Amino acid sequence: MARLQVKTDGLNLRSLELRLGANRTGRDPDADFTLSHPSVSFTHCEFILSHDGVFVRDCDSTNGTFVNGEMVKAAHLQPGQAVRLGDVELIVESTEAAIGIPKMEREIPAPPPMQADGSLLCRRHPDVAVAFRCTHCHEQLCTGCVHVLRLQGGGNPLFLCPLCSHKCERLHKIERPKEDFFGALGRTIRMPLLYWKERTGRKK
């Protein structure tokens, strides 16, 4: 964690352990860091800790805020630099922000129930067979679970996963049986013949 060491003797603080955000510093007893010294203003400055490091901002103090002997209104601090608030000397020891990110473990869902014939049942609707699978999270869903997005102007609707909103694909596509050559030939001849009968009213 970012830290500044207090070099001036006779103060109640030996170091300033910065927390994320603004750390108000001065003679104010309610400040984040209280420096009881007559040269320090009631609200002297703020040490701001973020993922970019440590910044110091003077709060219109009477005796000023100095970094390596130069008066500043705001400055980005580096390890080893000397900071002076009035007559109180500090040394920047560290500027790193220790940001802890909790480990999130994703719960692995139980597999969908299976019937005796090997077909899968929907986990949310146990009496309905699964019909879709998400292409992203691979969740298996029934027709009642997927979100249907119908496009303007027609076209095939999109089936979206309710968990991750990615596209779902059908598990079982209904395919028409392929027509052989003679079946296609018969259908080709039959259609004009029916049309001729309707126009003439004749029966063959």
mmCIF file with all atom_site columns, C-alpha atoms in Angstrom:
data_model
loop_
_atom_site.group_PDB
_atom_site.id
_atom_site.type_symbol
_atom_site.label_atom_id
_atom_site.label_alt_id
_atom_site.label_comp_id
_atom_site.label_asym_id
_atom_site.label_entity_id
_atom_site.label_seq_id
_atom_site.pdbx_PDB_ins_code
_atom_site.Cartn_x
_atom_site.Cartn_y
_atom_site.Cartn_z
_atom_site.occupancy
_atom_site.B_iso_or_equiv
_atom_site.pdbx_formal_charge
_atom_site.auth_seq_id
_atom_site.auth_comp_id
_atom_site.auth_asym_id
_atom_site.auth_atom_id
_atom_site.pdbx_PDB_model_num
ATOM 1   C CA . MET A 1 1   ? 0.000   0.000   0.000   1.00 0.00 ? 1   MET A CA 1
ATOM 2   C CA . ALA A 1 2   ? 1.142   3.560   -0.661  1.00 0.00 ? 2   ALA A CA 1
ATOM 3   C CA . ARG A 1 3   ? 2.947   5.093   2.318   1.00 0.00 ? 3   ARG A CA 1
ATOM 4   C CA . LEU A 1 4   ? 4.658   8.347   3.324   1.00 0.00 ? 4   LEU A CA 1
ATOM 5   C CA . GLN A 1 5   ? 7.129   8.391   6.228   1.00 0.00 ? 5   GLN A CA 1
ATOM 6   C CA . VAL A 1 6   ? 7.006   11.346  8.641   1.00 0.00 ? 6   VAL A CA 1
ATOM 7   C CA . LYS A 1 7   ? 10.563  12.620  9.203   1.00 0.00 ? 7   LYS A CA 1
ATOM 8   C CA . THR A 1 8   ? 9.743   15.485  11.597  1.00 0.00 ? 8   THR A CA 1
ATOM 9   C CA . ASP A 1 9   ? 10.057  14.522  15.272  1.00 0.00 ? 9   ASP A CA 1
ATOM 10  C CA . GLY A 1 10  ? 7.498   15.215  17.966  1.00 0.00 ? 10  GLY A CA 1
ATOM 11  C CA . LEU A 1 11  ? 4.367   14.304  15.946  1.00 0.00 ? 11  LEU A CA 1
ATOM 12  C CA . ASN A 1 12  ? 1.800   11.667  16.803  1.00 0.00 ? 12  ASN A CA 1
ATOM 13  C CA . LEU A 1 13  ? 2.187   9.992   13.391  1.00 0.00 ? 13  LEU A CA 1
ATOM 14  C CA . ARG A 1 14  ? 5.214   8.162   12.057  1.00 0.00 ? 14  ARG A CA 1
ATOM 15  C CA . SER A 1 15  ? 3.717   7.237   8.688   1.00 0.00 ? 15  SER A CA 1
ATOM 16  C CA . LEU A 1 16  ? 0.717   7.908   6.470   1.00 0.00 ? 16  LEU A CA 1
ATOM 17  C CA . GLU A 1 17  ? -0.803  4.689   5.116   1.00 0.00 ? 17  GLU A CA 1
ATOM 18  C CA . LEU A 1 18  ? -2.909  5.928   2.213   1.00 0.00 ? 18  LEU A CA 1
ATOM 19  C CA . ARG A 1 19  ? -6.225  4.369   1.295   1.00 0.00 ? 19  ARG A CA 1
ATOM 20  C CA . LEU A 1 20  ? -7.834  4.535   -2.119  1.00 0.00 ? 20  LEU A CA 1
ATOM 21  C CA . GLY A 1 21  ? -9.333  7.921   -2.881  1.00 0.00 ? 21  GLY A CA 1
ATOM 22  C CA . ALA A 1 22  ? -8.683  11.250  -1.178  1.00 0.00 ? 22  ALA A CA 1
ATOM 23  C CA . ASN A 1 23  ? -6.786  11.289  2.146   1.00 0.00 ? 23  ASN A CA 1
ATOM 24  C CA . ARG A 1 24  ? -7.379  14.654  3.837   1.00 0.00 ? 24  ARG A CA 1
ATOM 25  C CA . THR A 1 25  ? -4.406  15.845  5.883   1.00 0.00 ? 25  THR A CA 1
ATOM 26  C CA . GLY A 1 26  ? -4.034  18.767  8.340   1.00 0.00 ? 26  GLY A CA 1
ATOM 27  C CA . ARG A 1 27  ? -4.546  19.855  11.960  1.00 0.00 ? 27  ARG A CA 1
ATOM 28  C CA . ASP A 1 28  ? -8.248  18.966  11.809  1.00 0.00 ? 28  ASP A CA 1
ATOM 29  C CA . PRO A 1 29  ? -8.887  16.208  14.408  1.00 0.00 ? 29  PRO A CA 1
ATOM 30  C CA . ASP A 1 30  ? -11.393 14.650  11.977  1.00 0.00 ? 30  ASP A CA 1
ATOM 31  C CA . ALA A 1 31  ? -8.942  14.551  9.065   1.00 0.00 ? 31  ALA A CA 1
ATOM 32  C CA . ASP A 1 32  ? -7.783  11.235  7.685   1.00 0.00 ? 32  ASP A CA 1
ATOM 33  C CA . PHE A 1 33  ? -4.296  12.104  8.944   1.00 0.00 ? 33  PHE A CA 1
ATOM 34  C CA . THR A 1 34  ? -3.998  14.661  11.750  1.00 0.00 ? 34  THR A CA 1
ATOM 35  C CA . LEU A 1 35  ? -0.638  16.481  11.939  1.00 0.00 ? 35  LEU A CA 1
ATOM 36  C CA . SER A 1 36  ? -0.598  18.556  15.118  1.00 0.00 ? 36  SER A CA 1
ATOM 37  C CA . HIS A 1 37  ? 1.964   21.156  14.110  1.00 0.00 ? 37  HIS A CA 1
ATOM 38  C CA . PRO A 1 38  ? 1.534   24.968  14.140  1.00 0.00 ? 38  PRO A CA 1
ATOM 39  C CA . SER A 1 39  ? 2.905   25.339  10.594  1.00 0.00 ? 39  SER A CA 1
ATOM 40  C CA . VAL A 1 40  ? 0.271   22.942  9.194   1.00 0.00 ? 40  VAL A CA 1
ATOM 41  C CA . SER A 1 41  ? -3.097  24.371  8.179   1.00 0.00 ? 41  SER A CA 1
ATOM 42  C CA . PHE A 1 42  ? -6.369  23.020  9.560   1.00 0.00 ? 42  PHE A CA 1
ATOM 43  C CA . THR A 1 43  ? -7.003  21.391  6.149   1.00 0.00 ? 43  THR A CA 1
ATOM 44  C CA . HIS A 1 44  ? -3.595  21.512  4.525   1.00 0.00 ? 44  HIS A CA 1
ATOM 45  C CA . CYS A 1 45  ? -3.696  19.112  1.574   1.00 0.00 ? 45  CYS A CA 1
ATOM 46  C CA . GLU A 1 46  ? -5.056  15.869  0.147   1.00 0.00 ? 46  GLU A CA 1
ATOM 47  C CA . PHE A 1 47  ? -3.088  12.796  -0.865  1.00 0.00 ? 47  PHE A CA 1
ATOM 48  C CA . ILE A 1 48  ? -5.120  11.070  -3.603  1.00 0.00 ? 48  ILE A CA 1
ATOM 49  C CA . LEU A 1 49  ? -4.412  7.397   -4.250  1.00 0.00 ? 49  LEU A CA 1
ATOM 50  C CA . SER A 1 50  ? -5.634  5.718   -7.435  1.00 0.00 ? 50  SER A CA 1
ATOM 51  C CA . HIS A 1 51  ? -4.479  3.037   -9.852  1.00 0.00 ? 51  HIS A CA 1
ATOM 52  C CA . ASP A 1 52  ? -2.358  5.773   -11.500 1.00 0.00 ? 52  ASP A CA 1
ATOM 53  C CA . GLY A 1 53  ? -0.358  6.366   -8.310  1.00 0.00 ? 53  GLY A CA 1
ATOM 54  C CA . VAL A 1 54  ? -0.347  9.139   -5.688  1.00 0.00 ? 54  VAL A CA 1
ATOM 55  C CA . PHE A 1 55  ? -1.203  12.797  -6.253  1.00 0.00 ? 55  PHE A CA 1
ATOM 56  C CA . VAL A 1 56  ? -0.918  15.604  -3.731  1.00 0.00 ? 56  VAL A CA 1
ATOM 57  C CA . ARG A 1 57  ? -3.248  18.611  -3.907  1.00 0.00 ? 57  ARG A CA 1
ATOM 58  C CA . ASP A 1 58  ? -2.766  21.709  -1.770  1.00 0.00 ? 58  ASP A CA 1
ATOM 59  C CA . CYS A 1 59  ? -5.979  22.945  -0.121  1.00 0.00 ? 59  CYS A CA 1
ATOM 60  C CA . ASP A 1 60  ? -5.052  26.651  -0.062  1.00 0.00 ? 60  ASP A CA 1
ATOM 61  C CA . SER A 1 61  ? -2.818  26.125  2.940   1.00 0.00 ? 61  SER A CA 1
ATOM 62  C CA . THR A 1 62  ? -1.157  29.079  4.694   1.00 0.00 ? 62  THR A CA 1
ATOM 63  C CA . ASN A 1 63  ? 2.429   27.833  4.523   1.00 0.00 ? 63  ASN A CA 1
ATOM 64  C CA . GLY A 1 64  ? 2.183   25.845  1.304   1.00 0.00 ? 64  GLY A CA 1
ATOM 65  C CA . THR A 1 65  ? 2.866   22.305  0.072   1.00 0.00 ? 65  THR A CA 1
ATOM 66  C CA . PHE A 1 66  ? 6.307   21.538  -1.354  1.00 0.00 ? 66  PHE A CA 1
ATOM 67  C CA . VAL A 1 67  ? 7.702   18.624  -3.397  1.00 0.00 ? 67  VAL A CA 1
ATOM 68  C CA . ASN A 1 68  ? 11.517  18.407  -3.456  1.00 0.00 ? 68  ASN A CA 1
ATOM 69  C CA . GLY A 1 69  ? 11.636  22.028  -2.290  1.00 0.00 ? 69  GLY A CA 1
ATOM 70  C CA . GLU A 1 70  ? 9.266   23.395  -4.960  1.00 0.00 ? 70  GLU A CA 1
ATOM 71  C CA . MET A 1 71  ? 5.864   24.788  -3.988  1.00 0.00 ? 71  MET A CA 1
ATOM 72  C CA . VAL A 1 72  ? 3.046   22.995  -5.805  1.00 0.00 ? 72  VAL A CA 1
ATOM 73  C CA . LYS A 1 73  ? -0.701  23.227  -6.089  1.00 0.00 ? 73  LYS A CA 1
ATOM 74  C CA . ALA A 1 74  ? -0.936  19.659  -7.389  1.00 0.00 ? 74  ALA A CA 1
ATOM 75  C CA . ALA A 1 75  ? 1.719   17.099  -8.251  1.00 0.00 ? 75  ALA A CA 1
ATOM 76  C CA . HIS A 1 76  ? 2.185   13.438  -9.097  1.00 0.00 ? 76  HIS A CA 1
ATOM 77  C CA . LEU A 1 77  ? 4.417   11.857  -6.458  1.00 0.00 ? 77  LEU A CA 1
ATOM 78  C CA . GLN A 1 78  ? 7.215   9.342   -7.011  1.00 0.00 ? 78  GLN A CA 1
ATOM 79  C CA . PRO A 1 79  ? 8.956   7.078   -4.459  1.00 0.00 ? 79  PRO A CA 1
ATOM 80  C CA . GLY A 1 80  ? 11.886  8.820   -2.781  1.00 0.00 ? 80  GLY A CA 1
ATOM 81  C CA . GLN A 1 81  ? 10.549  12.357  -3.195  1.00 0.00 ? 81  GLN A CA 1
ATOM 82  C CA . ALA A 1 82  ? 10.467  14.744  -0.223  1.00 0.00 ? 82  ALA A CA 1
ATOM 83  C CA . VAL A 1 83  ? 7.145   16.377  0.625   1.00 0.00 ? 83  VAL A CA 1
ATOM 84  C CA . ARG A 1 84  ? 6.907   19.297  3.037   1.00 0.00 ? 84  ARG A CA 1
ATOM 85  C CA . LEU A 1 85  ? 3.682   20.575  4.596   1.00 0.00 ? 85  LEU A CA 1
ATOM 86  C CA . GLY A 1 86  ? 4.643   23.844  6.263   1.00 0.00 ? 86  GLY A CA 1
ATOM 87  C CA . ASP A 1 87  ? 7.614   22.704  8.371   1.00 0.00 ? 87  ASP A CA 1
ATOM 88  C CA . VAL A 1 88  ? 6.626   19.015  8.492   1.00 0.00 ? 88  VAL A CA 1
ATOM 89  C CA . GLU A 1 89  ? 8.849   16.793  6.347   1.00 0.00 ? 89  GLU A CA 1
ATOM 90  C CA . LEU A 1 90  ? 7.652   13.552  4.745   1.00 0.00 ? 90  LEU A CA 1
ATOM 91  C CA . ILE A 1 91  ? 9.305   11.057  2.410   1.00 0.00 ? 91  ILE A CA 1
ATOM 92  C CA . VAL A 1 92  ? 7.337   9.144   -0.237  1.00 0.00 ? 92  VAL A CA 1
ATOM 93  C CA . GLU A 1 93  ? 8.097   5.491   0.475   1.00 0.00 ? 93  GLU A CA 1
ATOM 94  C CA . SER A 1 94  ? 5.651   3.757   -1.877  1.00 0.00 ? 94  SER A CA 1
ATOM 95  C CA . THR A 1 95  ? 2.990   4.820   -4.371  1.00 0.00 ? 95  THR A CA 1
ATOM 96  C CA . GLU A 1 96  ? 1.466   1.440   -5.205  1.00 0.00 ? 96  GLU A CA 1
ATOM 97  C CA . ALA A 1 97  ? -2.233  0.818   -4.652  1.00 0.00 ? 97  ALA A CA 1
ATOM 98  C CA . ALA A 1 98  ? -2.962  -2.670  -3.374  1.00 0.00 ? 98  ALA A CA 1
ATOM 99  C CA . ILE A 1 99  ? -6.259  -3.460  -5.085  1.00 0.00 ? 99  ILE A CA 1
ATOM 100 C CA . GLY A 1 100 ? -7.588  -6.876  -4.196  1.00 0.00 ? 100 GLY A CA 1
ATOM 101 C CA . ILE A 1 101 ? -9.875  -8.524  -6.749  1.00 0.00 ? 101 ILE A CA 1
ATOM 102 C CA . PRO A 1 102 ? -11.932 -11.335 -5.250  1.00 0.00 ? 102 PRO A CA 1
ATOM 103 C CA . LYS A 1 103 ? -11.782 -14.619 -7.100  1.00 0.00 ? 103 LYS A CA 1
ATOM 104 C CA . MET A 1 104 ? -15.142 -15.460 -8.600  1.00 0.00 ? 104 MET A CA 1
ATOM 105 C CA . GLU A 1 105 ? -15.787 -19.115 -9.177  1.00 0.00 ? 105 GLU A CA 1
ATOM 106 C CA . ARG A 1 106 ? -18.487 -19.870 -11.693 1.00 0.00 ? 106 ARG A CA 1
ATOM 107 C CA . GLU A 1 107 ? -20.883 -22.512 -10.537 1.00 0.00 ? 107 GLU A CA 1
ATOM 108 C CA . ILE A 1 108 ? -20.950 -25.427 -12.960 1.00 0.00 ? 108 ILE A CA 1
ATOM 109 C CA . PRO A 1 109 ? -24.581 -26.230 -13.736 1.00 0.00 ? 109 PRO A CA 1
ATOM 110 C CA . ALA A 1 110 ? -25.809 -29.784 -13.441 1.00 0.00 ? 110 ALA A CA 1
ATOM 111 C CA . PRO A 1 111 ? -26.351 -31.576 -16.754 1.00 0.00 ? 111 PRO A CA 1
ATOM 112 C CA . PRO A 1 112 ? -29.933 -31.619 -18.046 1.00 0.00 ? 112 PRO A CA 1
ATOM 113 C CA . PRO A 1 113 ? -31.957 -34.728 -17.173 1.00 0.00 ? 113 PRO A CA 1
ATOM 114 C CA . MET A 1 114 ? -32.002 -37.525 -19.707 1.00 0.00 ? 114 MET A CA 1
ATOM 115 C CA . GLN A 1 115 ? -34.859 -39.778 -20.756 1.00 0.00 ? 115 GLN A CA 1
ATOM 116 C CA . ALA A 1 116 ? -34.594 -43.515 -21.295 1.00 0.00 ? 116 ALA A CA 1
ATOM 117 C CA . ASP A 1 117 ? -34.260 -43.041 -25.065 1.00 0.00 ? 117 ASP A CA 1
ATOM 118 C CA . GLY A 1 118 ? -31.297 -40.715 -24.576 1.00 0.00 ? 118 GLY A CA 1
ATOM 119 C CA . SER A 1 119 ? -33.085 -37.429 -25.345 1.00 0.00 ? 119 SER A CA 1
ATOM 120 C CA . LEU A 1 120 ? -32.432 -34.524 -22.991 1.00 0.00 ? 120 LEU A CA 1
ATOM 121 C CA . LEU A 1 121 ? -35.050 -32.649 -20.986 1.00 0.00 ? 121 LEU A CA 1
ATOM 122 C CA . CYS A 1 122 ? -34.964 -28.926 -20.252 1.00 0.00 ? 122 CYS A CA 1
ATOM 123 C CA . ARG A 1 123 ? -33.481 -28.075 -16.866 1.00 0.00 ? 123 ARG A CA 1
ATOM 124 C CA . ARG A 1 124 ? -36.145 -25.404 -16.274 1.00 0.00 ? 124 ARG A CA 1
ATOM 125 C CA . HIS A 1 125 ? -39.050 -27.348 -17.770 1.00 0.00 ? 125 HIS A CA 1
ATOM 126 C CA . PRO A 1 126 ? -38.413 -31.014 -16.904 1.00 0.00 ? 126 PRO A CA 1
ATOM 127 C CA . ASP A 1 127 ? -41.328 -32.262 -19.010 1.00 0.00 ? 127 ASP A CA 1
ATOM 128 C CA . VAL A 1 128 ? -40.105 -30.603 -22.237 1.00 0.00 ? 128 VAL A CA 1
ATOM 129 C CA . ALA A 1 129 ? -37.271 -31.803 -24.448 1.00 0.00 ? 129 ALA A CA 1
ATOM 130 C CA . VAL A 1 130 ? -34.385 -29.463 -25.225 1.00 0.00 ? 130 VAL A CA 1
ATOM 131 C CA . ALA A 1 131 ? -34.463 -27.987 -28.717 1.00 0.00 ? 131 ALA A CA 1
ATOM 132 C CA . PHE A 1 132 ? -31.696 -25.346 -28.691 1.00 0.00 ? 132 PHE A CA 1
ATOM 133 C CA . ARG A 1 133 ? -28.086 -24.947 -27.587 1.00 0.00 ? 133 ARG A CA 1
ATOM 134 C CA . CYS A 1 134 ? -26.358 -21.614 -26.980 1.00 0.00 ? 134 CYS A CA 1
ATOM 135 C CA . THR A 1 135 ? -23.334 -21.121 -29.239 1.00 0.00 ? 135 THR A CA 1
ATOM 136 C CA . HIS A 1 136 ? -21.518 -19.195 -26.478 1.00 0.00 ? 136 HIS A CA 1
ATOM 137 C CA . CYS A 1 137 ? -22.227 -20.718 -23.054 1.00 0.00 ? 137 CYS A CA 1
ATOM 138 C CA . HIS A 1 138 ? -23.513 -24.046 -24.477 1.00 0.00 ? 138 HIS A CA 1
ATOM 139 C CA . GLU A 1 139 ? -26.599 -24.003 -22.265 1.00 0.00 ? 139 GLU A CA 1
ATOM 140 C CA . GLN A 1 140 ? -29.277 -26.374 -23.589 1.00 0.00 ? 140 GLN A CA 1
ATOM 141 C CA . LEU A 1 141 ? -32.773 -24.928 -23.727 1.00 0.00 ? 141 LEU A CA 1
ATOM 142 C CA . CYS A 1 142 ? -36.316 -25.754 -24.750 1.00 0.00 ? 142 CYS A CA 1
ATOM 143 C CA . THR A 1 143 ? -38.412 -23.584 -27.048 1.00 0.00 ? 143 THR A CA 1
ATOM 144 C CA . GLY A 1 144 ? -40.033 -21.927 -24.032 1.00 0.00 ? 144 GLY A CA 1
ATOM 145 C CA . CYS A 1 145 ? -36.685 -20.757 -22.640 1.00 0.00 ? 145 CYS A CA 1
ATOM 146 C CA . VAL A 1 146 ? -35.135 -19.059 -25.672 1.00 0.00 ? 146 VAL A CA 1
ATOM 147 C CA . HIS A 1 147 ? -35.847 -15.433 -26.504 1.00 0.00 ? 147 HIS A CA 1
ATOM 148 C CA . VAL A 1 148 ? -37.180 -14.976 -30.035 1.00 0.00 ? 148 VAL A CA 1
ATOM 149 C CA . LEU A 1 149 ? -36.157 -11.848 -31.948 1.00 0.00 ? 149 LEU A CA 1
ATOM 150 C CA . ARG A 1 150 ? -38.223 -11.320 -35.080 1.00 0.00 ? 150 ARG A CA 1
ATOM 151 C CA . LEU A 1 151 ? -36.646 -9.130  -37.727 1.00 0.00 ? 151 LEU A CA 1
ATOM 152 C CA . GLN A 1 152 ? -38.439 -6.359  -39.562 1.00 0.00 ? 152 GLN A CA 1
ATOM 153 C CA . GLY A 1 153 ? -39.079 -7.103  -43.197 1.00 0.00 ? 153 GLY A CA 1
ATOM 154 C CA . GLY A 1 154 ? -39.341 -10.832 -42.659 1.00 0.00 ? 154 GLY A CA 1
ATOM 155 C CA . GLY A 1 155 ? -36.521 -13.328 -42.638 1.00 0.00 ? 155 GLY A CA 1
ATOM 156 C CA . ASN A 1 156 ? -35.732 -16.049 -40.173 1.00 0.00 ? 156 ASN A CA 1
ATOM 157 C CA . PRO A 1 157 ? -36.090 -15.068 -36.499 1.00 0.00 ? 157 PRO A CA 1
ATOM 158 C CA . LEU A 1 158 ? -33.108 -15.085 -34.151 1.00 0.00 ? 158 LEU A CA 1
ATOM 159 C CA . PHE A 1 159 ? -33.137 -17.320 -31.095 1.00 0.00 ? 159 PHE A CA 1
ATOM 160 C CA . LEU A 1 160 ? -31.171 -15.826 -28.191 1.00 0.00 ? 160 LEU A CA 1
ATOM 161 C CA . CYS A 1 161 ? -29.918 -17.373 -24.959 1.00 0.00 ? 161 CYS A CA 1
ATOM 162 C CA . PRO A 1 162 ? -31.643 -15.975 -21.829 1.00 0.00 ? 162 PRO A CA 1
ATOM 163 C CA . LEU A 1 163 ? -28.374 -16.304 -19.870 1.00 0.00 ? 163 LEU A CA 1
ATOM 164 C CA . CYS A 1 164 ? -25.789 -14.606 -22.097 1.00 0.00 ? 164 CYS A CA 1
ATOM 165 C CA . SER A 1 165 ? -27.921 -13.197 -24.974 1.00 0.00 ? 165 SER A CA 1
ATOM 166 C CA . HIS A 1 166 ? -25.857 -14.997 -27.627 1.00 0.00 ? 166 HIS A CA 1
ATOM 167 C CA . LYS A 1 167 ? -27.294 -16.859 -30.588 1.00 0.00 ? 167 LYS A CA 1
ATOM 168 C CA . CYS A 1 168 ? -28.817 -20.312 -30.078 1.00 0.00 ? 168 CYS A CA 1
ATOM 169 C CA . GLU A 1 169 ? -28.851 -23.089 -32.634 1.00 0.00 ? 169 GLU A CA 1
ATOM 170 C CA . ARG A 1 170 ? -31.407 -25.822 -33.058 1.00 0.00 ? 170 ARG A CA 1
ATOM 171 C CA . LEU A 1 171 ? -30.363 -29.250 -31.895 1.00 0.00 ? 171 LEU A CA 1
ATOM 172 C CA . HIS A 1 172 ? -32.700 -31.138 -34.195 1.00 0.00 ? 172 HIS A CA 1
ATOM 173 C CA . LYS A 1 173 ? -33.404 -29.645 -37.589 1.00 0.00 ? 173 LYS A CA 1
ATOM 174 C CA . ILE A 1 174 ? -36.465 -30.929 -39.406 1.00 0.00 ? 174 ILE A CA 1
ATOM 175 C CA . GLU A 1 175 ? -35.277 -31.767 -42.901 1.00 0.00 ? 175 GLU A CA 1
ATOM 176 C CA . ARG A 1 176 ? -37.582 -32.525 -45.819 1.00 0.00 ? 176 ARG A CA 1
ATOM 177 C CA . PRO A 1 177 ? -36.867 -35.867 -47.485 1.00 0.00 ? 177 PRO A CA 1
ATOM 178 C CA . LYS A 1 178 ? -34.856 -35.498 -50.625 1.00 0.00 ? 178 LYS A CA 1
ATOM 179 C CA . GLU A 1 179 ? -36.905 -35.879 -53.777 1.00 0.00 ? 179 GLU A CA 1
ATOM 180 C CA . ASP A 1 180 ? -35.588 -38.249 -56.420 1.00 0.00 ? 180 ASP A CA 1
ATOM 181 C CA . PHE A 1 181 ? -35.446 -37.452 -60.117 1.00 0.00 ? 181 PHE A CA 1
ATOM 182 C CA . PHE A 1 182 ? -38.709 -39.157 -61.066 1.00 0.00 ? 182 PHE A CA 1
ATOM 183 C CA . GLY A 1 183 ? -40.619 -37.513 -58.237 1.00 0.00 ? 183 GLY A CA 1
ATOM 184 C CA . ALA A 1 184 ? -39.427 -34.102 -59.358 1.00 0.00 ? 184 ALA A CA 1
ATOM 185 C CA . LEU A 1 185 ? -40.267 -34.923 -62.964 1.00 0.00 ? 185 LEU A CA 1
ATOM 186 C CA . GLY A 1 186 ? -43.810 -35.982 -62.070 1.00 0.00 ? 186 GLY A CA 1
ATOM 187 C CA . ARG A 1 187 ? -44.380 -32.826 -60.040 1.00 0.00 ? 187 ARG A CA 1
ATOM 188 C CA . THR A 1 188 ? -43.093 -30.705 -62.933 1.00 0.00 ? 188 THR A CA 1
ATOM 189 C CA . ILE A 1 189 ? -45.539 -32.304 -65.393 1.00 0.00 ? 189 ILE A CA 1
ATOM 190 C CA . ARG A 1 190 ? -48.500 -32.373 -63.008 1.00 0.00 ? 190 ARG A CA 1
ATOM 191 C CA . MET A 1 191 ? -48.533 -28.640 -62.202 1.00 0.00 ? 191 MET A CA 1
ATOM 192 C CA . PRO A 1 192 ? -49.080 -27.396 -65.803 1.00 0.00 ? 192 PRO A CA 1
ATOM 193 C CA . LEU A 1 193 ? -51.707 -30.089 -66.312 1.00 0.00 ? 193 LEU A CA 1
ATOM 194 C CA . LEU A 1 194 ? -53.720 -28.945 -63.293 1.00 0.00 ? 194 LEU A CA 1
ATOM 195 C CA . TYR A 1 195 ? -53.492 -25.355 -64.471 1.00 0.00 ? 195 TYR A CA 1
ATOM 196 C CA . TRP A 1 196 ? -54.820 -26.335 -67.925 1.00 0.00 ? 196 TRP A CA 1
ATOM 197 C CA . LYS A 1 197 ? -57.763 -28.193 -66.368 1.00 0.00 ? 197 LYS A CA 1
ATOM 198 C CA . GLU A 1 198 ? -58.725 -25.175 -64.253 1.00 0.00 ? 198 GLU A CA 1
ATOM 199 C CA . ARG A 1 199 ? -58.661 -22.859 -67.259 1.00 0.00 ? 199 ARG A CA 1
ATOM 200 C CA . THR A 1 200 ? -60.621 -25.105 -69.615 1.00 0.00 ? 200 THR A CA 1
ATOM 201 C CA . GLY A 1 201 ? -62.875 -26.852 -67.116 1.00 0.00 ? 201 GLY A CA 1
ATOM 202 C CA . ARG A 1 202 ? -62.188 -30.090 -68.931 1.00 0.00 ? 202 ARG A CA 1
ATOM 203 C CA . LYS A 1 203 ? -61.646 -33.416 -67.280 1.00 0.00 ? 203 LYS A CA 1
ATOM 204 C CA . LYS A 1 204 ? -59.206 -35.935 -68.587 1.00 0.00 ? 204 LYS A CA 1
#
